[in-house]
Tab-separated table of C-alpha atoms in Angstrom:
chain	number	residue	atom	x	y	z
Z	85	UNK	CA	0.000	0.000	0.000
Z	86	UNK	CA	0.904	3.570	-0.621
Z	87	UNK	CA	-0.839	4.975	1.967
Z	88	UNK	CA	0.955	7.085	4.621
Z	89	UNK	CA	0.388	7.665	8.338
Z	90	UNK	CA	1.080	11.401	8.500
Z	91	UNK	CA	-0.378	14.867	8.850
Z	92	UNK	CA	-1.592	16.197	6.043
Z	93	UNK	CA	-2.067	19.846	4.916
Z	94	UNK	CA	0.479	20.853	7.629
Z	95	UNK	CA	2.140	23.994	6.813
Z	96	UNK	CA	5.525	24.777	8.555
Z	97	UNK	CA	4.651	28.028	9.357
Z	98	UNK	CA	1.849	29.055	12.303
Z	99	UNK	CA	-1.166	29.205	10.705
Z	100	UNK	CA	-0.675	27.930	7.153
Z	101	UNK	CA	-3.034	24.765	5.966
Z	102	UNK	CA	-2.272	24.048	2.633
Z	103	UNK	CA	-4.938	22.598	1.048
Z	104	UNK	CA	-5.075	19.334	-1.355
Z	105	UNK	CA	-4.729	19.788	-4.666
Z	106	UNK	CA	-6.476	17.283	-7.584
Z	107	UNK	CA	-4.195	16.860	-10.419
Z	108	UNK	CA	-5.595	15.909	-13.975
Z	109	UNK	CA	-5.886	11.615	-14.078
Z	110	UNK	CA	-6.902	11.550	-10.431
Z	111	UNK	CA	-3.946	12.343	-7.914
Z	112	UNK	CA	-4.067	14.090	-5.279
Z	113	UNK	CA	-1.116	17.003	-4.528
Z	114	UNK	CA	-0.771	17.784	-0.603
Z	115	UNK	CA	1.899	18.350	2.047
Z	116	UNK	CA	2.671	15.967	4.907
Z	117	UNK	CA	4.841	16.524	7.548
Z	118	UNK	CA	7.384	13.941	8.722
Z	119	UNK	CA	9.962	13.482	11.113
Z	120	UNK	CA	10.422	17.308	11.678
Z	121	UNK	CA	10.471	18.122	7.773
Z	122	UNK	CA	7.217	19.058	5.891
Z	123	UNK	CA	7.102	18.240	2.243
Z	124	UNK	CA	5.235	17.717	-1.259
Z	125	UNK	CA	3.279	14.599	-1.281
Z	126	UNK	CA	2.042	13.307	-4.135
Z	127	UNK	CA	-0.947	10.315	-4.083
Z	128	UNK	CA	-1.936	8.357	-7.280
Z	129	UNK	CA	-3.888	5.523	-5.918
Z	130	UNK	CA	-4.145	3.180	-3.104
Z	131	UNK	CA	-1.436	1.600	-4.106
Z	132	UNK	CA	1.523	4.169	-4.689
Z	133	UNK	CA	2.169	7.368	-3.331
Z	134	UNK	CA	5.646	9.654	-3.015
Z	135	UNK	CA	7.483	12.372	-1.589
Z	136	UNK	CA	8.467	15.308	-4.326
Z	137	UNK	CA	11.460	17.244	-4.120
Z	138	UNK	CA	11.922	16.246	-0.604
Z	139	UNK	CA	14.604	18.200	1.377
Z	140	UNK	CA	15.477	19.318	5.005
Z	141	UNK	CA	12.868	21.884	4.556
Z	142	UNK	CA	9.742	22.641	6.021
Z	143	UNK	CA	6.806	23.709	3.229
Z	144	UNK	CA	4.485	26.010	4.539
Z	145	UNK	CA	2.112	27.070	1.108
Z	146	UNK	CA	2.101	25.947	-2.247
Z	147	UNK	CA	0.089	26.278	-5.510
Z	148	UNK	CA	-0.424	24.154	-8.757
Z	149	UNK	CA	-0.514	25.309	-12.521
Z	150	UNK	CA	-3.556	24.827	-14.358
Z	151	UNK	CA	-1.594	22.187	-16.458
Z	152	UNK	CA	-0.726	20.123	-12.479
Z	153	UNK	CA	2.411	20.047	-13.763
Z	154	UNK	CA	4.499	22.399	-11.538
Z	155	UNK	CA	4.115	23.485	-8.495
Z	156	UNK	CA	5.029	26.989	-6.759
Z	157	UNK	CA	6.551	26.186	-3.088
Z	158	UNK	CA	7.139	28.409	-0.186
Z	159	UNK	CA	9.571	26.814	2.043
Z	160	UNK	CA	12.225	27.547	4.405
Z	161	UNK	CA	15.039	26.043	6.013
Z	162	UNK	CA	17.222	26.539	9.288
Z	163	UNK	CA	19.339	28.934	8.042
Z	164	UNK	CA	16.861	30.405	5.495
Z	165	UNK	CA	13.376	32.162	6.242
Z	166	UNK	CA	10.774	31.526	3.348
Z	167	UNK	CA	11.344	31.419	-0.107
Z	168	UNK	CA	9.747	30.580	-3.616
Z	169	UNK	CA	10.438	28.019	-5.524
Z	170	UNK	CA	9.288	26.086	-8.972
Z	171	UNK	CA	9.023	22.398	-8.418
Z	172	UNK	CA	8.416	19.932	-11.684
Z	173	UNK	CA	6.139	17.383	-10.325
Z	174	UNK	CA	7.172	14.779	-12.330
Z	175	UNK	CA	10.559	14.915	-12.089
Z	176	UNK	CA	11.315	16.483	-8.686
Z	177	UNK	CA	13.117	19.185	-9.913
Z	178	UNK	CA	13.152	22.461	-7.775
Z	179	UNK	CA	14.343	25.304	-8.827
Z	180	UNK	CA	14.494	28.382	-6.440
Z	181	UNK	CA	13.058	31.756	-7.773
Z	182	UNK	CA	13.183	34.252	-4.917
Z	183	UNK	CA	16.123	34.994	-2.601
Z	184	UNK	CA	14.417	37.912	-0.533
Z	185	UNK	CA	16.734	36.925	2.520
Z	186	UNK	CA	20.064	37.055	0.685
Z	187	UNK	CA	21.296	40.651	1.849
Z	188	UNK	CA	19.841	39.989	5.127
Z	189	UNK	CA	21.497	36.387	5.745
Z	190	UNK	CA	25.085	38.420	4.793
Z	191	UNK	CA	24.527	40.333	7.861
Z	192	UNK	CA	23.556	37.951	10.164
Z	193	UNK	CA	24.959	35.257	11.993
Z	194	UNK	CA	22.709	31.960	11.895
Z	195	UNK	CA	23.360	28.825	13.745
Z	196	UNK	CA	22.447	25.365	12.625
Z	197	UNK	CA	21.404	22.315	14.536
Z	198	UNK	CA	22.311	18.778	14.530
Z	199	UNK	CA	19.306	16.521	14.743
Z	200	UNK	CA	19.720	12.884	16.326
Z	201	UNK	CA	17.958	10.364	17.480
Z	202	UNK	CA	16.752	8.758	21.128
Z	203	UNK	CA	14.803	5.921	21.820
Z	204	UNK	CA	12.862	6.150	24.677
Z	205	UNK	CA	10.678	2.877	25.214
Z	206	UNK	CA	9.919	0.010	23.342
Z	207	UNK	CA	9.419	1.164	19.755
Z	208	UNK	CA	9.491	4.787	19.802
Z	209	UNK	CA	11.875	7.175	17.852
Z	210	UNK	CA	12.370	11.205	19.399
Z	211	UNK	CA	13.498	13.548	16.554
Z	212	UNK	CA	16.429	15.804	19.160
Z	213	UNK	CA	18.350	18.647	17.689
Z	214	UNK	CA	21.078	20.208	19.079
Z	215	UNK	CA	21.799	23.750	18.579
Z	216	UNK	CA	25.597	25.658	19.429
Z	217	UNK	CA	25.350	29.004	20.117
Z	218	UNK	CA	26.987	31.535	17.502
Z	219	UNK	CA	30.098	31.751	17.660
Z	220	UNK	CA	30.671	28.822	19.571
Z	221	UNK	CA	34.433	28.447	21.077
Z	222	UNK	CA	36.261	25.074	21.735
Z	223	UNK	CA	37.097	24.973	25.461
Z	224	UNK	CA	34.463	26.869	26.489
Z	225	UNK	CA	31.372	26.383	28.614
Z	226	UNK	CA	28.247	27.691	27.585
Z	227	UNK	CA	24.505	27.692	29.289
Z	228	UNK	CA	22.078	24.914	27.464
Z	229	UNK	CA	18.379	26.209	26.747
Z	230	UNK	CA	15.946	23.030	26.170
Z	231	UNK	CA	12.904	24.521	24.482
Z	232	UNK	CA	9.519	22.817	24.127
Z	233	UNK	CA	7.082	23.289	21.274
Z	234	UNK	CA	3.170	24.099	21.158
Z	235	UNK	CA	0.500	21.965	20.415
Z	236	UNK	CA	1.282	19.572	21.505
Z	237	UNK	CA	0.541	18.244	17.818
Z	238	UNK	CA	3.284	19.835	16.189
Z	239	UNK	CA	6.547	19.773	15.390
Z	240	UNK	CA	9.738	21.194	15.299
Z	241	UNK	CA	12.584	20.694	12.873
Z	242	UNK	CA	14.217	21.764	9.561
Z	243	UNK	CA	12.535	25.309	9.226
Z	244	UNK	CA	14.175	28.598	10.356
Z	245	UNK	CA	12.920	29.885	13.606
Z	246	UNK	CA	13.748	33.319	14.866
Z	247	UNK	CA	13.594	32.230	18.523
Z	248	UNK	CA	16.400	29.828	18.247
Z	249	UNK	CA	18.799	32.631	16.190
Z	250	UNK	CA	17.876	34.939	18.791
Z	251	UNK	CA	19.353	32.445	21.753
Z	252	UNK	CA	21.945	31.338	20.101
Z	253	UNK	CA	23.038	34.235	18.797
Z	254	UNK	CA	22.891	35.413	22.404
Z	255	UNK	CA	25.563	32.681	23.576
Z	256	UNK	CA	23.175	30.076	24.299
Z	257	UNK	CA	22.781	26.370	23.391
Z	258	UNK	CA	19.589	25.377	22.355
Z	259	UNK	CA	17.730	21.663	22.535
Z	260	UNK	CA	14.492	21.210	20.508
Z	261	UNK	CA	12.637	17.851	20.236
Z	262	UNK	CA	9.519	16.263	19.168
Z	263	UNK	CA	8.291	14.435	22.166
Z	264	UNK	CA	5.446	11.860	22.099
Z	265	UNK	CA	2.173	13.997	21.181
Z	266	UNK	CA	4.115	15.869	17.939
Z	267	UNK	CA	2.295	15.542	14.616
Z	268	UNK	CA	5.137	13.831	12.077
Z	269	UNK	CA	4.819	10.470	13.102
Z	270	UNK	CA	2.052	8.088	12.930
Z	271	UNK	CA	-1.287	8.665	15.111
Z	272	UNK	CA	-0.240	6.016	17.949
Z	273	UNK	CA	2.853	8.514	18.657
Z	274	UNK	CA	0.448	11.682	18.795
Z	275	UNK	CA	-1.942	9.865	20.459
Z	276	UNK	CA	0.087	8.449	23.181
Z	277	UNK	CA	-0.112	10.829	25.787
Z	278	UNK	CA	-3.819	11.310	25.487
Z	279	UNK	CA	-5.049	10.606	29.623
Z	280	UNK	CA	-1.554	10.837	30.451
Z	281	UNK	CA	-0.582	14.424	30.209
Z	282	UNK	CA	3.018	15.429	31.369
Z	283	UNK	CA	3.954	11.044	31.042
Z	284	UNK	CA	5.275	9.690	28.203
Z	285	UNK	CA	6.313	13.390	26.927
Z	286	UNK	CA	7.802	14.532	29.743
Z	287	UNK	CA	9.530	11.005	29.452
Z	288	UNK	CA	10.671	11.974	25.686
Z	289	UNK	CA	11.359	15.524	26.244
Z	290	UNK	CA	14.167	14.843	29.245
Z	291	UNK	CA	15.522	11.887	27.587
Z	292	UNK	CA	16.122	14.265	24.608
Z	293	UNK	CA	17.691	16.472	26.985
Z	294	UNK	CA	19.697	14.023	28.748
Z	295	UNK	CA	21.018	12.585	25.100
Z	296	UNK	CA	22.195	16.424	24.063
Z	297	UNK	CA	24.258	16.626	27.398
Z	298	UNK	CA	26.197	13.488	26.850
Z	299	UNK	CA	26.520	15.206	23.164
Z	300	UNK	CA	27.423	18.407	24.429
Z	301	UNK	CA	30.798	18.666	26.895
Z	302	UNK	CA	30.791	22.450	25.965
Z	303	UNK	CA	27.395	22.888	28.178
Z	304	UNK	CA	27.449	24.239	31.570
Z	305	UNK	CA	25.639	22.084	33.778
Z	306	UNK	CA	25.368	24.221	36.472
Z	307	UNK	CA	23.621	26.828	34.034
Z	308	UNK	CA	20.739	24.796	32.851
Z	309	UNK	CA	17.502	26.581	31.075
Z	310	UNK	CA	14.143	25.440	30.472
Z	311	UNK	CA	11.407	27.408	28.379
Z	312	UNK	CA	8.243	26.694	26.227
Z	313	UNK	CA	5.258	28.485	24.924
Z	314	UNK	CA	1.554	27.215	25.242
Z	315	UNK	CA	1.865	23.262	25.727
Z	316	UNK	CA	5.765	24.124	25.829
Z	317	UNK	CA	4.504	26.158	28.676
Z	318	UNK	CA	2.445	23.511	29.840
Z	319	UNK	CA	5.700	21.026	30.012
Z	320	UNK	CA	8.025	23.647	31.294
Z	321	UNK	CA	5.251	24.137	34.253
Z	322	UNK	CA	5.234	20.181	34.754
Z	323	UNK	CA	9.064	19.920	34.345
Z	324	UNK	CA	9.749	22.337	37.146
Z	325	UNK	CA	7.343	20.116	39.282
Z	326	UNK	CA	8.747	17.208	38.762
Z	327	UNK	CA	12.915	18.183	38.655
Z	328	UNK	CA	15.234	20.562	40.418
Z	329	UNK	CA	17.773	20.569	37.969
Z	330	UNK	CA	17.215	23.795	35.729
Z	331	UNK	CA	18.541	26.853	36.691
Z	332	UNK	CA	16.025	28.760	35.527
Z	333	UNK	CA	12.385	28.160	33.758
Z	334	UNK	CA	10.343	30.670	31.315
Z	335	UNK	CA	6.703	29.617	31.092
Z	336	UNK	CA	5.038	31.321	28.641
Z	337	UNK	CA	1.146	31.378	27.589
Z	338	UNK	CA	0.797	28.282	29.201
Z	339	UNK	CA	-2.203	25.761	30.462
Z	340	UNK	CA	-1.245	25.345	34.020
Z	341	UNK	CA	-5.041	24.427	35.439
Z	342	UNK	CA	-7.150	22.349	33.521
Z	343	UNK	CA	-9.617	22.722	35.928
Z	344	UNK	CA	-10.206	26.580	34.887
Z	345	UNK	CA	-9.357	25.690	31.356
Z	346	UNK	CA	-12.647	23.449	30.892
Z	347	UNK	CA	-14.932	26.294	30.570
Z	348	UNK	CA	-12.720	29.816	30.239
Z	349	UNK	CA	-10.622	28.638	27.471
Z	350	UNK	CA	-12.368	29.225	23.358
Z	351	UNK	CA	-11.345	25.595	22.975
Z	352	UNK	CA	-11.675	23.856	26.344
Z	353	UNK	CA	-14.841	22.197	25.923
Z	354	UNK	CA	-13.733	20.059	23.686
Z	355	UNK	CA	-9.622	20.367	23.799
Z	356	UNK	CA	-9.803	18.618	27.791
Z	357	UNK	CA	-11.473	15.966	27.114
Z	358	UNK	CA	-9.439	15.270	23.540
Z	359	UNK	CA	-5.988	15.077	25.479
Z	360	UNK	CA	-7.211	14.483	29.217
Z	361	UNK	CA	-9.644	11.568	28.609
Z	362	UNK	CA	-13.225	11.779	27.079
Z	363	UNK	CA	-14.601	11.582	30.498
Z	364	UNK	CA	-11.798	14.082	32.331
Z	365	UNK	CA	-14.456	16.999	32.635
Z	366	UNK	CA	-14.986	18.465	36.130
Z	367	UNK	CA	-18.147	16.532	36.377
Z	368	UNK	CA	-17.036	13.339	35.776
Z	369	UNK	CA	-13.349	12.620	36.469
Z	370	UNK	CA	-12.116	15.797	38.758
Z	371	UNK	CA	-8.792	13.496	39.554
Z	372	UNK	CA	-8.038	13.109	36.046
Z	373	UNK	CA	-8.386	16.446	35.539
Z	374	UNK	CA	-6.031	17.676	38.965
Z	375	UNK	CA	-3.374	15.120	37.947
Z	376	UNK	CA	-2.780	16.059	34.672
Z	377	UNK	CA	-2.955	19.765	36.104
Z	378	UNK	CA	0.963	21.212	36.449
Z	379	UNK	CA	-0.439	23.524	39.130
Z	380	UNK	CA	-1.146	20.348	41.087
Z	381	UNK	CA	2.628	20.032	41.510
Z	382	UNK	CA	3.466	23.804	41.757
Z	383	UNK	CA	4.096	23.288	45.586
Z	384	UNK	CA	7.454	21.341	44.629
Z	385	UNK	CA	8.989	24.230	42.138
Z	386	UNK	CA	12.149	25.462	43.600
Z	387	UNK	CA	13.468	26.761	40.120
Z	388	UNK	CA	13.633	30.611	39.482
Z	389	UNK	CA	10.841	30.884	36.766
Z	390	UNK	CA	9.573	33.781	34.266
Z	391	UNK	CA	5.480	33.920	33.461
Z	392	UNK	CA	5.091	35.517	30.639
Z	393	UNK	CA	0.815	35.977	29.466
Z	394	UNK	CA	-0.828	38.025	26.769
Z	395	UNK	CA	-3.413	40.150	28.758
Z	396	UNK	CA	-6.119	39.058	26.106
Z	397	UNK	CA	-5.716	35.528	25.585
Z	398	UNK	CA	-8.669	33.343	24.912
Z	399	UNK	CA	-6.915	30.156	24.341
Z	400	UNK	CA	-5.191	30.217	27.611
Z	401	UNK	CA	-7.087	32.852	29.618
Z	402	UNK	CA	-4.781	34.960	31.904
Z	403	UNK	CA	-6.105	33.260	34.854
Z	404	UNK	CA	-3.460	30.015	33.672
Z	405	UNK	CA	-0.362	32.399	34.510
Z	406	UNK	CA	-1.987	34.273	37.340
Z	407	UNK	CA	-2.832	31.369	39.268
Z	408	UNK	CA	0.861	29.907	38.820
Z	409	UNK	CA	1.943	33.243	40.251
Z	410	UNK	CA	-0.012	33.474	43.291
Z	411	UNK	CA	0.704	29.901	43.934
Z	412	UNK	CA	4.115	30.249	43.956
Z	413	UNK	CA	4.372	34.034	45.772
Z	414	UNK	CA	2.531	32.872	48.730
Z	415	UNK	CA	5.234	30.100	48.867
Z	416	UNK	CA	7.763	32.990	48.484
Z	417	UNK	CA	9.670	31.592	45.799
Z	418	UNK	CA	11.939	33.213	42.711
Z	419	UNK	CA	9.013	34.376	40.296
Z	420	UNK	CA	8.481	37.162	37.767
Z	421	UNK	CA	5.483	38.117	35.903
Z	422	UNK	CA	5.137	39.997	32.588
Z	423	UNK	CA	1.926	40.897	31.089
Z	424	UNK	CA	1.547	42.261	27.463
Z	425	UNK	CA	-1.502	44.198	27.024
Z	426	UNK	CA	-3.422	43.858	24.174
Z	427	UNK	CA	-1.984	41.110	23.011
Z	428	UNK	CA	-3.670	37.566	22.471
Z	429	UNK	CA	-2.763	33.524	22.240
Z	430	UNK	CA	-0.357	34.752	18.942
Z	431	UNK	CA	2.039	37.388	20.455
Z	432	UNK	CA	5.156	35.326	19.342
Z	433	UNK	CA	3.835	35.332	15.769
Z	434	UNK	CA	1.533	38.123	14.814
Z	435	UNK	CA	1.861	40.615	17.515
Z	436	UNK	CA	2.731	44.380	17.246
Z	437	UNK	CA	6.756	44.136	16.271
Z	438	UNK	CA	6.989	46.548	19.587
Z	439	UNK	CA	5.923	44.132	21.624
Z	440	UNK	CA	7.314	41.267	20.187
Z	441	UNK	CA	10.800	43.284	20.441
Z	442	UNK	CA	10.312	43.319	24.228
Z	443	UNK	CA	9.755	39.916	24.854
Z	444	UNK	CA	12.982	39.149	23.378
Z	445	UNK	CA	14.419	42.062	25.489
Z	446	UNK	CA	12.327	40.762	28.404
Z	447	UNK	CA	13.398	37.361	28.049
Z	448	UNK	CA	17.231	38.205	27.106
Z	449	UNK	CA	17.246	39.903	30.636
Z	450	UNK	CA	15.940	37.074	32.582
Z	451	UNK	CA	18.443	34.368	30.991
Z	452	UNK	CA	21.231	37.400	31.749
Z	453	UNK	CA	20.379	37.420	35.210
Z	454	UNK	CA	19.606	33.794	35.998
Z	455	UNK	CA	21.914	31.321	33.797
């Protein structure tokens, strides 16, 4: 069979769904992400199917000729934002049309990762990358940054990302994996954390972090980050529950309650019981819905952390960050708060350049002064 196990119509930028395409004689044109690379997939029948052009890229848009012949990509790469390209579809052949970024890249320093491997039970494959900072020094000891994606269905990978320039260019390591609950793997991997929030990912994500230190002799261990937005925020929350070992923690936008989340959050009706459990509503299952809860385990965080909220977020109300604050004041440990006012759920991707400027500045400061 030609038939594939994989997300389709995932874009590798926030936001972009690219839609299937029918081709003249009956295929079907679409992209499918895989293994931390999104790419052209091309579907005949039940009984073929194919990847087209494939690179470490991520594609985030495309669009078909009238003749379904060629397609027009829009793709990026670690150490390129988005570009345009012309891909023959029968061949494979890409040829790039646009280099917007050229004058900019000159400028810049950019950093590259290494992606590996880790196995973490019976069967199951993490996607890690590893990520020196600029300028990186033999000899030297540098602070290590793990960072945990959204989602949790998503991924991270071959695609630039202007957070991880902005670290590394900043003299930090950075670690980025796909734990257990990422889209670009078959459903069974997304799936498996579903009732068992903050288990087998928090599993994946610290065995991914555990496999980059044994990779990395140049990283401090006693200058050990942690940081995520959304479910990264989520995990960062849990992680700082559950371990003493980072120096310091930035949660950001994150779903600390899921108790207050059932009914304040635009999606929580129906997001709970998709990842907690069908029956882990307040009604039915309260424990399933405290356990799974990283506030649960706030009483055990020792590590210095950062909340940073959008004042307007409707995905994960306010109330997620302010109740991790209070918790953790009244316990009268190492916390800092940072609200941005109007500002929703997307601050990191489409809010005003201003404010997006002082989060970096905002979050520069805290690694300064912690790691």
């Amino acid at each position: 069979s030609g038939g594939i196990d994989r997300e389709m119509g995932a874009g590798g930028l926030p936001g972009a769904v690219a839609q299937p395409n029918w081709l003249r004689g009956g295929a079907i044109l679409t992209v499918a992400a895989d293994r931390g690379e999104s790419s052209l997939w091309l579907a005949g029948s039940a009984a073929d199917g194919r990847w087209v052009a494939r690179e470490p890229a991520m594609t985030a848009w495309y669009s078909v000729d009238r003749a379904g012949l060629r397609a027009a990509v829009v793709s990026s790469t670690q150490l390129s934002p988005s570009e345009l390209s012309v891909v023959n579809l029968e061949t494979g052949a890409r040829r790039q049309l646009t280099h917007f970024n050229a004058a900019w890249r000159d400028e810049v320093g950019l950093a590259s990762a290494e992606q590996f491997v880790v196995g973490t039970a019976s069967g199951t494959e993490v996607d890690c990358w590893l990520m020196k900072p600029h300028g990186f020094e033999s000899g030297k000891q540098y602070p290590l940054i793990l960072n945990v994606h959204g989602g949790p269905f998503g991924q991270y990978g071959e695609t630039f990302f202007d957070e991880f320039q902005i670290y590394a260019a900043a003299g930090y390591g950075v670690v980025f994996c796909n734990p257990r609950g990422s889209s670009g793997q078959a459903t069974g991997f997304a799936r498996a954390l579903v009732g068992d929030m903050g288990g087998p990912d928090y599993l994946d994500v610290m065995a991914a972090f555990d496999a980059a230190l044994e990779r990395a002799s140049w990283a401090d261990r006693d200058r050990l980050g942690v940081m995520g937005g959304s479910y990264g925020g989520f995990m960062t929350t849990w992680i700082i529950g559950h371990t003493t070992r980072f120096k310091a923690a930035i949660s950001e936008r994150a779903v600390n309650d899921w108790y207050s989340m059932q009914g304040a959050s635009d999606i929580g009706g129906t997001f709970n019981r998709q990842y907690l459990g069908p029956d882990a509503t307040i009604q039915d299952n309260l424990e399933a819905v405290l356990r799974q809860s990283p506030l649960t385990y706030a009483k055990h965080i020792e590590t210095p952390v950062l909340i940073l909220h959008s004042e307007v977020d409707l995905r994960c109300p306010i109330s997620q960050a302010e109740q991790l604050f209070v918790v953790l004041k009244q316990r009268r440990k190492d916390v800092e708060f940072v609200r941005f006012p109007d500002e929703d759920h997307e601050l990191t991707r489409a809010g005003r350049p201003s404010h997006r400027k002082d989060r970096f500045e905002v979050i520069l400061d805290y690694l300064q002064r912690k790691l």
